[in-house]
Amino acid sequence: MPIRTRLATEDLDFLAGARTDLLRFAELGLRLLDLHQPRDAGGITSDTAHPILRCRSCMWRWPCPTFRAMSESFGTRPEADRIATAGPEEEPPAVRGSAVSR
């Protein structure tokens, strides 16, 4: 859709900078999600089908506060609840195919 509004040079500079900032912010989000993934805590448990999981980065019990805050801000809270009960062999859907692994 063509835009016929005349923009000042400052406005164009702002828009160009905003695009770059948004791409960097998105990359930061992907890196955080890549860092905060579940792993087996390695403890003894009576329920071998669902071992205790900890975040591989901050070692909080899974889901960690960072992952919870990010999933809530993305509006994916039900998915985070499913991930919290997933086994260690299941990869969280939120980080599949992240740009960090490129």
Tab-separated table of N, CA, C and O in Angstrom:
chain	number	residue	atom	x	y	z
A	1	MET	N	0.846	-1.157	0.000
A	1	MET	CA	0.000	0.000	0.000
A	1	MET	C	0.902	1.233	0.000
A	1	MET	O	1.716	1.406	0.909
A	2	PRO	N	0.792	2.071	-0.976
A	2	PRO	CA	1.640	3.254	-1.049
A	2	PRO	C	1.262	4.281	0.016
A	2	PRO	O	0.090	4.467	0.333
A	3	ILE	N	2.293	4.905	0.543
A	3	ILE	CA	2.096	5.968	1.536
A	3	ILE	C	2.418	7.282	0.856
A	3	ILE	O	3.513	7.474	0.331
A	4	ARG	N	1.465	8.181	0.868
A	4	ARG	CA	1.638	9.463	0.186
A	4	ARG	C	1.992	10.596	1.147
A	4	ARG	O	2.125	11.726	0.725
A	5	THR	N	2.148	10.284	2.393
A	5	THR	CA	2.500	11.307	3.377
A	5	THR	C	3.969	11.654	3.255
A	5	THR	O	4.823	10.776	3.154
A	6	ARG	N	4.244	12.940	3.261
A	6	ARG	CA	5.649	13.380	3.235
A	6	ARG	C	6.208	13.321	4.646
A	6	ARG	O	5.629	13.866	5.578
A	7	LEU	N	7.331	12.641	4.769
A	7	LEU	CA	7.966	12.498	6.073
A	7	LEU	C	9.238	13.323	6.114
A	7	LEU	O	9.973	13.414	5.122
A	8	ALA	N	9.499	13.878	7.270
A	8	ALA	CA	10.735	14.634	7.470
A	8	ALA	C	11.903	13.666	7.554
A	8	ALA	O	11.742	12.474	7.842
A	9	THR	N	13.094	14.154	7.328
A	9	THR	CA	14.304	13.333	7.406
A	9	THR	C	14.446	12.696	8.780
A	9	THR	O	14.823	11.528	8.900
A	10	GLU	N	14.099	13.447	9.817
A	10	GLU	CA	14.185	12.924	11.189
A	10	GLU	C	13.225	11.751	11.381
A	10	GLU	O	13.546	10.781	12.067
A	11	ASP	N	12.037	11.856	10.774
A	11	ASP	CA	11.069	10.762	10.886
A	11	ASP	C	11.577	9.495	10.193
A	11	ASP	O	11.429	8.395	10.708
A	12	LEU	N	12.174	9.665	9.034
A	12	LEU	CA	12.725	8.515	8.314
A	12	LEU	C	13.884	7.885	9.084
A	12	LEU	O	14.014	6.654	9.132
A	13	ASP	N	14.729	8.717	9.679
A	13	ASP	CA	15.828	8.199	10.497
A	13	ASP	C	15.286	7.427	11.696
A	13	ASP	O	15.795	6.360	12.054
A	14	PHE	N	14.230	7.975	12.322
A	14	PHE	CA	13.619	7.296	13.463
A	14	PHE	C	13.060	5.940	13.047
A	14	PHE	O	13.266	4.939	13.732
A	15	LEU	N	12.349	5.898	11.936
A	15	LEU	CA	11.768	4.634	11.471
A	15	LEU	C	12.838	3.601	11.132
A	15	LEU	O	12.688	2.411	11.426
A	16	ALA	N	13.915	4.041	10.531
A	16	ALA	CA	15.011	3.115	10.210
A	16	ALA	C	15.645	2.576	11.487
A	16	ALA	O	15.940	1.371	11.590
A	17	GLY	N	15.843	3.448	12.473
A	17	GLY	CA	16.412	3.012	13.748
A	17	GLY	C	15.465	2.097	14.505
A	17	GLY	O	15.889	1.122	15.131
A	18	ALA	N	14.168	2.393	14.448
A	18	ALA	CA	13.175	1.564	15.145
A	18	ALA	C	13.146	0.159	14.564
A	18	ALA	O	13.020	-0.822	15.295
A	19	ARG	N	13.273	0.044	13.263
A	19	ARG	CA	13.283	-1.279	12.623
A	19	ARG	C	14.489	-2.083	13.108
A	19	ARG	O	14.366	-3.263	13.470
A	20	THR	N	15.642	-1.459	13.145
A	20	THR	CA	16.853	-2.133	13.621
A	20	THR	C	16.713	-2.523	15.091
A	20	THR	O	17.068	-3.636	15.481
A	21	ASP	N	16.190	-1.609	15.910
A	21	ASP	CA	16.004	-1.901	17.331
A	21	ASP	C	15.042	-3.056	17.547
A	21	ASP	O	15.267	-3.911	18.403
A	22	LEU	N	13.977	-3.104	16.761
A	22	LEU	CA	13.000	-4.179	16.893
A	22	LEU	C	13.611	-5.524	16.517
A	22	LEU	O	13.381	-6.532	17.195
A	23	LEU	N	14.408	-5.557	15.477
A	23	LEU	CA	15.071	-6.806	15.092
A	23	LEU	C	16.038	-7.270	16.178
A	23	LEU	O	16.110	-8.464	16.493
A	24	ARG	N	16.772	-6.342	16.767
A	24	ARG	CA	17.700	-6.700	17.855
A	24	ARG	C	16.943	-7.198	19.085
A	24	ARG	O	17.369	-8.132	19.753
A	25	PHE	N	15.807	-6.559	19.380
A	25	PHE	CA	15.008	-6.977	20.527
A	25	PHE	C	14.433	-8.380	20.310
A	25	PHE	O	14.411	-9.202	21.231
A	26	ALA	N	13.992	-8.661	19.104
A	26	ALA	CA	13.481	-9.999	18.784
A	26	ALA	C	14.594	-11.044	18.921
A	26	ALA	O	14.365	-12.137	19.447
A	27	GLU	N	15.788	-10.713	18.469
A	27	GLU	CA	16.932	-11.625	18.602
A	27	GLU	C	17.254	-11.876	20.080
A	27	GLU	O	17.550	-13.008	20.481
A	28	LEU	N	17.167	-10.835	20.900
A	28	LEU	CA	17.390	-10.996	22.338
A	28	LEU	C	16.375	-11.963	22.935
A	28	LEU	O	16.728	-12.845	23.724
A	29	GLY	N	15.114	-11.819	22.552
A	29	GLY	CA	14.073	-12.723	23.047
A	29	GLY	C	14.354	-14.164	22.661
A	29	GLY	O	14.205	-15.075	23.479
A	30	LEU	N	14.771	-14.377	21.425
A	30	LEU	CA	15.097	-15.739	20.984
A	30	LEU	C	16.291	-16.302	21.744
A	30	LEU	O	16.321	-17.482	22.103
A	31	ARG	N	17.269	-15.467	22.005
A	31	ARG	CA	18.437	-15.942	22.768
A	31	ARG	C	18.051	-16.299	24.197
A	31	ARG	O	18.529	-17.298	24.748
A	32	LEU	N	17.188	-15.486	24.813
A	32	LEU	CA	16.743	-15.795	26.177
A	32	LEU	C	15.972	-17.113	26.209
A	32	LEU	O	16.173	-17.930	27.109
A	33	LEU	N	15.088	-17.302	25.233
A	33	LEU	CA	14.354	-18.562	25.181
A	33	LEU	C	15.284	-19.745	24.940
A	33	LEU	O	15.068	-20.835	25.470
A	34	ASP	N	16.327	-19.538	24.158
A	34	ASP	CA	17.281	-20.607	23.905
A	34	ASP	C	18.071	-20.951	25.169
A	34	ASP	O	18.384	-22.112	25.413
A	35	LEU	N	18.384	-19.951	25.974
A	35	LEU	CA	19.127	-20.191	27.214
A	35	LEU	C	18.277	-20.879	28.275
A	35	LEU	O	18.753	-21.742	29.001
A	36	HIS	N	17.031	-20.471	28.389
A	36	HIS	CA	16.169	-20.964	29.466
A	36	HIS	C	15.302	-22.102	28.960
A	36	HIS	O	14.183	-21.915	28.511
A	37	GLN	N	15.870	-23.308	29.053
A	37	GLN	CA	15.184	-24.529	28.649
A	37	GLN	C	15.276	-25.532	29.795
A	37	GLN	O	16.192	-25.462	30.612
A	38	PRO	N	14.354	-26.481	29.835
A	38	PRO	CA	14.385	-27.453	30.936
A	38	PRO	C	15.458	-28.511	30.749
A	38	PRO	O	15.853	-28.825	29.632
A	39	ARG	N	15.924	-29.008	31.872
A	39	ARG	CA	16.808	-30.175	31.859
A	39	ARG	C	16.543	-30.977	33.120
A	39	ARG	O	16.044	-30.455	34.117
A	40	ASP	N	16.887	-32.239	33.079
A	40	ASP	CA	16.675	-33.123	34.220
A	40	ASP	C	17.544	-32.650	35.378
A	40	ASP	O	18.742	-32.406	35.215
A	41	ALA	N	16.945	-32.514	36.548
A	41	ALA	CA	17.683	-32.032	37.718
A	41	ALA	C	18.613	-33.101	38.279
A	41	ALA	O	19.500	-32.810	39.068
A	42	GLY	N	18.404	-34.346	37.878
A	42	GLY	CA	19.310	-35.415	38.302
A	42	GLY	C	19.050	-35.941	39.691
A	42	GLY	O	19.827	-36.725	40.203
A	43	GLY	N	17.989	-35.541	40.321
A	43	GLY	CA	17.693	-36.028	41.672
A	43	GLY	C	16.910	-37.323	41.655
A	43	GLY	O	16.435	-37.787	40.622
A	44	ILE	N	16.788	-37.930	42.811
A	44	ILE	CA	16.016	-39.160	42.954
A	44	ILE	C	14.547	-38.772	43.096
A	44	ILE	O	14.199	-37.892	43.868
A	45	THR	N	13.708	-39.445	42.336
A	45	THR	CA	12.283	-39.163	42.380
A	45	THR	C	11.500	-40.453	42.340
A	45	THR	O	11.965	-41.467	41.795
A	46	SER	N	10.325	-40.456	42.938
A	46	SER	CA	9.486	-41.652	42.922
A	46	SER	C	8.699	-41.749	41.616
A	46	SER	O	8.201	-42.807	41.279
A	47	ASP	N	8.590	-40.650	40.877
A	47	ASP	CA	7.863	-40.640	39.608
A	47	ASP	C	8.878	-40.547	38.471
A	47	ASP	O	9.248	-39.464	38.025
A	48	THR	N	9.333	-41.703	37.999
A	48	THR	CA	10.371	-41.708	36.962
A	48	THR	C	9.864	-41.218	35.614
A	48	THR	O	10.656	-40.798	34.779
A	49	ALA	N	8.554	-41.243	35.394
A	49	ALA	CA	7.999	-40.750	34.136
A	49	ALA	C	8.054	-39.227	34.049
A	49	ALA	O	8.093	-38.668	32.959
A	50	HIS	N	8.037	-38.545	35.187
A	50	HIS	CA	8.074	-37.079	35.230
A	50	HIS	C	9.127	-36.620	36.242
A	50	HIS	O	8.804	-36.248	37.366
A	51	PRO	N	10.391	-36.665	35.851
A	51	PRO	CA	11.449	-36.255	36.787
A	51	PRO	C	11.388	-34.751	37.066
A	51	PRO	O	10.787	-33.990	36.317
A	52	ILE	N	12.017	-34.349	38.133
A	52	ILE	CA	12.084	-32.929	38.482
A	52	ILE	C	12.971	-32.235	37.451
A	52	ILE	O	14.071	-32.695	37.148
A	53	LEU	N	12.480	-31.139	36.914
A	53	LEU	CA	13.222	-30.392	35.898
A	53	LEU	C	13.699	-29.067	36.461
A	53	LEU	O	13.041	-28.449	37.293
A	54	ARG	N	14.865	-28.653	35.994
A	54	ARG	CA	15.416	-27.344	36.343
A	54	ARG	C	15.817	-26.652	35.053
A	54	ARG	O	16.111	-27.284	34.047
A	55	CYS	N	15.850	-25.319	35.110
A	55	CYS	CA	16.286	-24.537	33.957
A	55	CYS	C	17.783	-24.760	33.769
A	55	CYS	O	18.553	-24.722	34.734
A	56	ARG	N	18.190	-24.986	32.541
A	56	ARG	CA	19.609	-25.282	32.304
A	56	ARG	C	20.483	-24.052	32.465
A	56	ARG	O	21.693	-24.166	32.579
A	57	SER	N	19.897	-22.852	32.490
A	57	SER	CA	20.685	-21.629	32.604
A	57	SER	C	20.738	-21.111	34.042
A	57	SER	O	21.808	-20.919	34.598
A	58	CYS	N	19.567	-20.897	34.637
A	58	CYS	CA	19.550	-20.288	35.976
A	58	CYS	C	19.352	-21.309	37.092
A	58	CYS	O	19.442	-20.972	38.261
A	59	MET	N	19.051	-22.564	36.737
A	59	MET	CA	18.877	-23.680	37.666
A	59	MET	C	17.676	-23.539	38.608
A	59	MET	O	17.581	-24.242	39.604
A	60	TRP	N	16.750	-22.630	38.324
A	60	TRP	CA	15.489	-22.575	39.068
A	60	TRP	C	14.663	-23.774	38.656
A	60	TRP	O	14.850	-24.340	37.580
A	61	ARG	N	13.713	-24.139	39.477
A	61	ARG	CA	12.801	-25.223	39.121
A	61	ARG	C	11.988	-24.809	37.895
A	61	ARG	O	11.571	-23.670	37.767
A	62	TRP	N	11.795	-25.752	36.967
A	62	TRP	CA	11.132	-25.454	35.694
A	62	TRP	C	9.626	-25.369	35.861
A	62	TRP	O	9.070	-26.188	36.566
A	63	PRO	N	8.964	-24.410	35.247
A	63	PRO	CA	9.494	-23.331	34.419
A	63	PRO	C	10.064	-22.215	35.289
A	63	PRO	O	9.453	-21.828	36.281
A	64	CYS	N	11.213	-21.719	34.902
A	64	CYS	CA	11.909	-20.695	35.673
A	64	CYS	C	11.181	-19.346	35.533
A	64	CYS	O	10.365	-19.166	34.628
A	65	PRO	N	11.459	-18.393	36.414
A	65	PRO	CA	10.789	-17.083	36.343
A	65	PRO	C	10.999	-16.367	35.005
A	65	PRO	O	10.078	-15.710	34.509
A	66	THR	N	12.168	-16.509	34.410
A	66	THR	CA	12.424	-15.846	33.117
A	66	THR	C	11.528	-16.428	32.035
A	66	THR	O	10.887	-15.692	31.285
A	67	PHE	N	11.463	-17.749	31.955
A	67	PHE	CA	10.619	-18.382	30.945
A	67	PHE	C	9.152	-18.069	31.195
A	67	PHE	O	8.397	-17.792	30.268
A	68	ARG	N	8.747	-18.069	32.458
A	68	ARG	CA	7.358	-17.757	32.795
A	68	ARG	C	6.981	-16.341	32.374
A	68	ARG	O	5.930	-16.123	31.773
A	69	ALA	N	7.856	-15.383	32.684
A	69	ALA	CA	7.577	-13.987	32.325
A	69	ALA	C	7.497	-13.809	30.819
A	69	ALA	O	6.612	-13.110	30.306
A	70	MET	N	8.396	-14.460	30.098
A	70	MET	CA	8.370	-14.340	28.640
A	70	MET	C	7.132	-15.008	28.058
A	70	MET	O	6.482	-14.454	27.173
A	71	SER	N	6.776	-16.183	28.535
A	71	SER	CA	5.610	-16.864	27.981
A	71	SER	C	4.322	-16.119	28.325
A	71	SER	O	3.401	-16.069	27.512
A	72	GLU	N	4.256	-15.498	29.504
A	72	GLU	CA	3.083	-14.697	29.848
A	72	GLU	C	2.989	-13.461	28.961
A	72	GLU	O	1.901	-13.085	28.537
A	73	SER	N	4.115	-12.842	28.662
A	73	SER	CA	4.076	-11.643	27.823
A	73	SER	C	3.723	-11.981	26.383
A	73	SER	O	3.154	-11.156	25.672
A	74	PHE	N	4.021	-13.207	25.942
A	74	PHE	CA	3.658	-13.630	24.597
A	74	PHE	C	2.240	-14.179	24.551
A	74	PHE	O	1.749	-14.523	23.484
A	75	GLY	N	1.615	-14.318	25.714
A	75	GLY	CA	0.250	-14.824	25.764
A	75	GLY	C	0.160	-16.316	25.559
A	75	GLY	O	-0.834	-16.813	25.061
A	76	THR	N	1.185	-17.060	25.966
A	76	THR	CA	1.195	-18.511	25.764
A	76	THR	C	1.223	-19.258	27.088
A	76	THR	O	1.882	-20.263	27.221
A	77	ARG	N	0.524	-18.785	28.068
A	77	ARG	CA	0.537	-19.399	29.384
A	77	ARG	C	0.107	-20.872	29.378
A	77	ARG	O	0.752	-21.687	30.011
A	78	PRO	N	-0.963	-21.273	28.683
A	78	PRO	CA	-1.329	-22.702	28.688
A	78	PRO	C	-0.215	-23.598	28.152
A	78	PRO	O	-0.005	-24.682	28.643
A	79	GLU	N	0.530	-23.138	27.168
A	79	GLU	CA	1.638	-23.917	26.613
A	79	GLU	C	2.737	-24.090	27.654
A	79	GLU	O	3.330	-25.154	27.776
A	80	ALA	N	3.002	-23.049	28.432
A	80	ALA	CA	4.030	-23.138	29.470
A	80	ALA	C	3.635	-24.153	30.531
A	80	ALA	O	4.486	-24.856	31.067
A	81	ASP	N	2.338	-24.242	30.837
A	81	ASP	CA	1.886	-25.241	31.798
A	81	ASP	C	2.131	-26.649	31.276
A	81	ASP	O	2.525	-27.530	32.006
A	82	ARG	N	1.912	-26.859	29.962
A	82	ARG	CA	2.156	-28.171	29.366
A	82	ARG	C	3.640	-28.490	29.388
A	82	ARG	O	4.042	-29.600	29.679
A	83	ILE	N	4.478	-27.491	29.113
A	83	ILE	CA	5.926	-27.693	29.112
A	83	ILE	C	6.414	-28.026	30.515
A	83	ILE	O	7.308	-28.832	30.700
A	84	ALA	N	5.801	-27.422	31.527
A	84	ALA	CA	6.224	-27.655	32.903
A	84	ALA	C	6.060	-29.107	33.309
A	84	ALA	O	6.798	-29.612	34.142
A	85	THR	N	5.118	-29.799	32.680
A	85	THR	CA	4.901	-31.205	33.014
A	85	THR	C	5.512	-32.151	32.001
A	85	THR	O	5.378	-33.357	32.126
A	86	ALA	N	6.182	-31.599	30.977
A	86	ALA	CA	6.782	-32.437	29.931
A	86	ALA	C	8.052	-33.092	30.448
A	86	ALA	O	8.712	-32.588	31.342
A	87	GLY	N	8.385	-34.181	29.845
A	87	GLY	CA	9.618	-34.874	30.204
A	87	GLY	C	10.823	-34.193	29.594
A	87	GLY	O	10.692	-33.347	28.714
A	88	PRO	N	12.044	-34.548	30.025
A	88	PRO	CA	13.245	-33.888	29.516
A	88	PRO	C	13.516	-34.171	28.049
A	88	PRO	O	14.213	-33.422	27.397
A	89	GLU	N	12.944	-35.253	27.508
A	89	GLU	CA	13.182	-35.564	26.107
A	89	GLU	C	12.342	-34.696	25.182
A	89	GLU	O	12.581	-34.656	23.990
A	90	GLU	N	11.348	-34.008	25.727
A	90	GLU	CA	10.495	-33.153	24.913
A	90	GLU	C	11.060	-31.740	24.890
A	90	GLU	O	11.321	-31.155	25.921
A	91	GLU	N	11.244	-31.198	23.704
A	91	GLU	CA	11.759	-29.844	23.556
A	91	GLU	C	10.595	-28.868	23.643
A	91	GLU	O	9.553	-29.090	23.051
A	92	PRO	N	10.733	-27.765	24.385
A	92	PRO	CA	9.654	-26.793	24.470
A	92	PRO	C	9.352	-26.207	23.098
A	92	PRO	O	10.267	-25.819	22.378
A	93	PRO	N	8.075	-26.138	22.698
A	93	PRO	CA	7.716	-25.609	21.389
A	93	PRO	C	8.140	-24.169	21.198
A	93	PRO	O	8.379	-23.737	20.095
A	94	ALA	N	8.259	-23.411	22.270
A	94	ALA	CA	8.600	-21.997	22.149
A	94	ALA	C	9.996	-21.776	21.600
A	94	ALA	O	10.299	-20.716	21.086
A	95	VAL	N	10.881	-22.764	21.700
A	95	VAL	CA	12.251	-22.556	21.255
A	95	VAL	C	12.610	-23.376	20.026
A	95	VAL	O	13.725	-23.301	19.553
A	96	ARG	N	11.689	-24.160	19.496
A	96	ARG	CA	11.982	-24.931	18.291
A	96	ARG	C	12.300	-24.013	17.138
A	96	ARG	O	11.599	-23.040	16.903
A	97	GLY	N	13.366	-24.294	16.434
A	97	GLY	CA	13.708	-23.533	15.246
A	97	GLY	C	14.094	-22.102	15.522
A	97	GLY	O	13.895	-21.226	14.700
A	98	SER	N	14.633	-21.828	16.707
A	98	SER	CA	14.997	-20.446	17.013
A	98	SER	C	16.143	-19.976	16.131
A	98	SER	O	16.941	-20.757	15.644
A	99	ALA	N	16.219	-18.688	15.937
A	99	ALA	CA	17.233	-18.090	15.063
A	99	ALA	C	18.628	-18.220	15.662
A	99	ALA	O	19.617	-18.062	14.965
A	100	VAL	N	18.716	-18.506	16.954
A	100	VAL	CA	20.025	-18.592	17.605
A	100	VAL	C	20.809	-19.776	17.086
A	100	VAL	O	22.020	-19.748	17.032
A	101	SER	N	20.115	-20.828	16.682
A	101	SER	CA	20.821	-22.027	16.241
A	101	SER	C	21.347	-21.914	14.809
A	101	SER	O	21.967	-22.817	14.322
A	102	ARG	N	21.094	-20.791	14.153
A	102	ARG	CA	21.572	-20.611	12.775
A	102	ARG	C	23.053	-20.491	12.707
A	102	ARG	O	23.760	-20.004	13.445
